[in-house]
């Protein structure tokens, strides 16, 4: 059974319940102070407590997405991809040689509200494992292919790409269940508000349970290189995707929103469009990041400080949208960043900055769900076909 499956949780619940009932039934018979009865009591208590703790641990993991598979749990840090299949992927490259390979990881089968129908009519969501040449990392992701991707008349067309990044702690599944990204994109597409776009869904952490904030940690995980170099290279090798930066966008919420803005501003030659929903503008330092991710190197920290970049570096060739609510705790900081960015943009036409604010709402999925349609529509209007 998969690590994140409901079947595993339910099985452990049943085991725990059975162990508890067995303990109540046998306890009087094991009351004697002899070695075997004592060992019997210890065994019953151990099975009961381990079952309960396992259910609690799995429930927490399924909610926050620290680990998405048994391999993820038992081989942290991104194991090298196992090359086993001789099938071929969308690009025609043998899967045994591919950077993107089909996988059953991630629990895609548990998502019940995806559009029903053949791929050429409603599109398709694939669960894949992506491997990186630059970093040696690999991770499971979901890829939504629009129905037009399967149209024989468009077999030579390359599609724009939107990378979406979940928050932390969180699993890629949050972009399907809690924040229905492909479902919302499909509804917008039917309403003529979004062009056909390949949507890639990822989590921000490449070294769970540590939050690497999508930066290259000196001597540690190279999360920034993973998203800026490995992921685009892998996607280009497997799918018919556009290559121009203006055809690529990155969108995220919470930590994913911080990652999206940082990746777009630091790599506008990769991601020409970015949307940050409730993101931070400086790399956090807390118990989740394990303190300073840059090892005290101020120069490195400054490079990832978006406010510092606006004041000290040339404006990037980029379209950026900042989304938040007027009730968010960091709303004043968000307004300050947007005002600074718009001042820079006024003198640099290649840099375009906009903002959207809900009047109410907090740092939660209720707000992000309400913001998502506008974010996707904004992004689609800027992704080019080249």
mmCIF file of N, CA and C in Angstrom, residues 7 9 53-54 57 60 65 106 149 167 186 206 215 231-232 259 263 293 306 324 330 340 353 356 358 373 378 385:
data_model
loop_
_atom_site.group_PDB
_atom_site.id
_atom_site.type_symbol
_atom_site.label_atom_id
_atom_site.label_comp_id
_atom_site.label_asym_id
_atom_site.label_seq_id
_atom_site.Cartn_x
_atom_site.Cartn_y
_atom_site.Cartn_z
ATOM 1 N N UNK A 7 -6.106 3.480 2.488
ATOM 2 C CA UNK A 7 -6.159 2.067 2.852
ATOM 3 C C UNK A 7 -5.160 1.745 3.956
ATOM 4 N N UNK A 9 -3.963 3.865 6.273
ATOM 5 C CA UNK A 9 -4.459 4.456 7.521
ATOM 6 C C UNK A 9 -5.590 3.612 8.092
ATOM 7 N N UNK A 53 0.157 5.414 17.276
ATOM 8 C CA UNK A 53 1.170 6.391 16.870
ATOM 9 C C UNK A 53 1.361 6.392 15.355
ATOM 10 N N UNK A 54 1.301 5.212 14.732
ATOM 11 C CA UNK A 54 1.447 5.135 13.281
ATOM 12 C C UNK A 54 0.304 5.850 12.577
ATOM 13 N N UNK A 57 0.939 9.565 12.934
ATOM 14 C CA UNK A 57 2.032 10.004 12.071
ATOM 15 C C UNK A 57 1.603 10.048 10.609
ATOM 16 N N UNK A 60 -0.755 13.079 10.044
ATOM 17 C CA UNK A 60 -0.002 14.330 9.963
ATOM 18 C C UNK A 60 0.742 14.419 8.633
ATOM 19 N N UNK A 65 2.206 16.645 3.963
ATOM 20 C CA UNK A 65 2.986 16.224 2.812
ATOM 21 C C UNK A 65 4.483 16.203 3.007
ATOM 22 N N UNK A 106 2.052 9.403 -5.461
ATOM 23 C CA UNK A 106 1.334 10.662 -5.285
ATOM 24 C C UNK A 106 -0.137 10.553 -4.992
ATOM 25 N N UNK A 149 -3.582 19.246 -26.533
ATOM 26 C CA UNK A 149 -2.300 18.550 -26.634
ATOM 27 C C UNK A 149 -2.447 17.226 -27.384
ATOM 28 N N UNK A 167 2.446 25.158 -0.965
ATOM 29 C CA UNK A 167 3.041 25.748 0.221
ATOM 30 C C UNK A 167 3.807 24.718 1.024
ATOM 31 N N UNK A 186 -9.501 24.050 -16.246
ATOM 32 C CA UNK A 186 -10.443 23.478 -17.197
ATOM 33 C C UNK A 186 -11.718 24.307 -17.267
ATOM 34 N N UNK A 206 12.667 19.925 -1.495
ATOM 35 C CA UNK A 206 13.346 18.806 -2.131
ATOM 36 C C UNK A 206 14.087 17.973 -1.090
ATOM 37 N N UNK A 215 15.822 27.597 -2.448
ATOM 38 C CA UNK A 215 17.138 28.211 -2.651
ATOM 39 C C UNK A 215 18.194 27.119 -2.641
ATOM 40 N N UNK A 231 14.161 21.079 -13.724
ATOM 41 C CA UNK A 231 12.753 20.875 -14.075
ATOM 42 C C UNK A 231 12.455 21.357 -15.497
ATOM 43 N N UNK A 232 12.863 22.575 -15.892
ATOM 44 C CA UNK A 232 12.612 22.978 -17.284
ATOM 45 C C UNK A 232 13.269 22.061 -18.302
ATOM 46 N N UNK A 259 8.581 31.183 -3.507
ATOM 47 C CA UNK A 259 9.422 30.521 -4.505
ATOM 48 C C UNK A 259 9.141 31.057 -5.905
ATOM 49 N N UNK A 263 11.993 32.784 -8.076
ATOM 50 C CA UNK A 263 12.462 32.130 -9.299
ATOM 51 C C UNK A 263 12.288 33.042 -10.509
ATOM 52 N N UNK A 293 19.491 29.614 5.947
ATOM 53 C CA UNK A 293 19.767 28.674 4.860
ATOM 54 C C UNK A 293 21.074 28.976 4.138
ATOM 55 N N UNK A 306 14.133 39.974 -2.409
ATOM 56 C CA UNK A 306 13.562 40.621 -3.593
ATOM 57 C C UNK A 306 13.576 42.141 -3.491
ATOM 58 N N UNK A 324 -2.590 39.135 -2.455
ATOM 59 C CA UNK A 324 -2.724 38.933 -1.014
ATOM 60 C C UNK A 324 -4.099 39.429 -0.588
ATOM 61 N N UNK A 330 1.052 40.268 6.925
ATOM 62 C CA UNK A 330 2.156 40.949 6.247
ATOM 63 C C UNK A 330 1.675 41.856 5.110
ATOM 64 N N UNK A 340 7.485 49.747 -4.261
ATOM 65 C CA UNK A 340 8.873 49.831 -4.710
ATOM 66 C C UNK A 340 9.019 49.230 -6.105
ATOM 67 N N UNK A 353 4.697 45.102 -13.146
ATOM 68 C CA UNK A 353 4.255 44.625 -11.836
ATOM 69 C C UNK A 353 2.815 45.040 -11.599
ATOM 70 N N UNK A 356 -3.129 42.394 -6.764
ATOM 71 C CA UNK A 356 -4.547 42.168 -6.508
ATOM 72 C C UNK A 356 -4.714 41.855 -5.024
ATOM 73 N N UNK A 358 -7.680 40.802 -1.978
ATOM 74 C CA UNK A 358 -9.016 40.555 -1.451
ATOM 75 C C UNK A 358 -9.230 41.463 -0.242
ATOM 76 N N UNK A 373 -8.687 31.665 -9.694
ATOM 77 C CA UNK A 373 -9.158 31.953 -11.069
ATOM 78 C C UNK A 373 -8.553 33.223 -11.654
ATOM 79 N N UNK A 378 -4.888 35.822 -15.360
ATOM 80 C CA UNK A 378 -3.814 36.804 -15.562
ATOM 81 C C UNK A 378 -2.618 36.135 -16.230
ATOM 82 N N UNK A 385 2.798 32.093 -27.245
ATOM 83 C CA UNK A 385 2.964 30.867 -28.024
ATOM 84 C C UNK A 385 4.084 31.092 -29.018
#
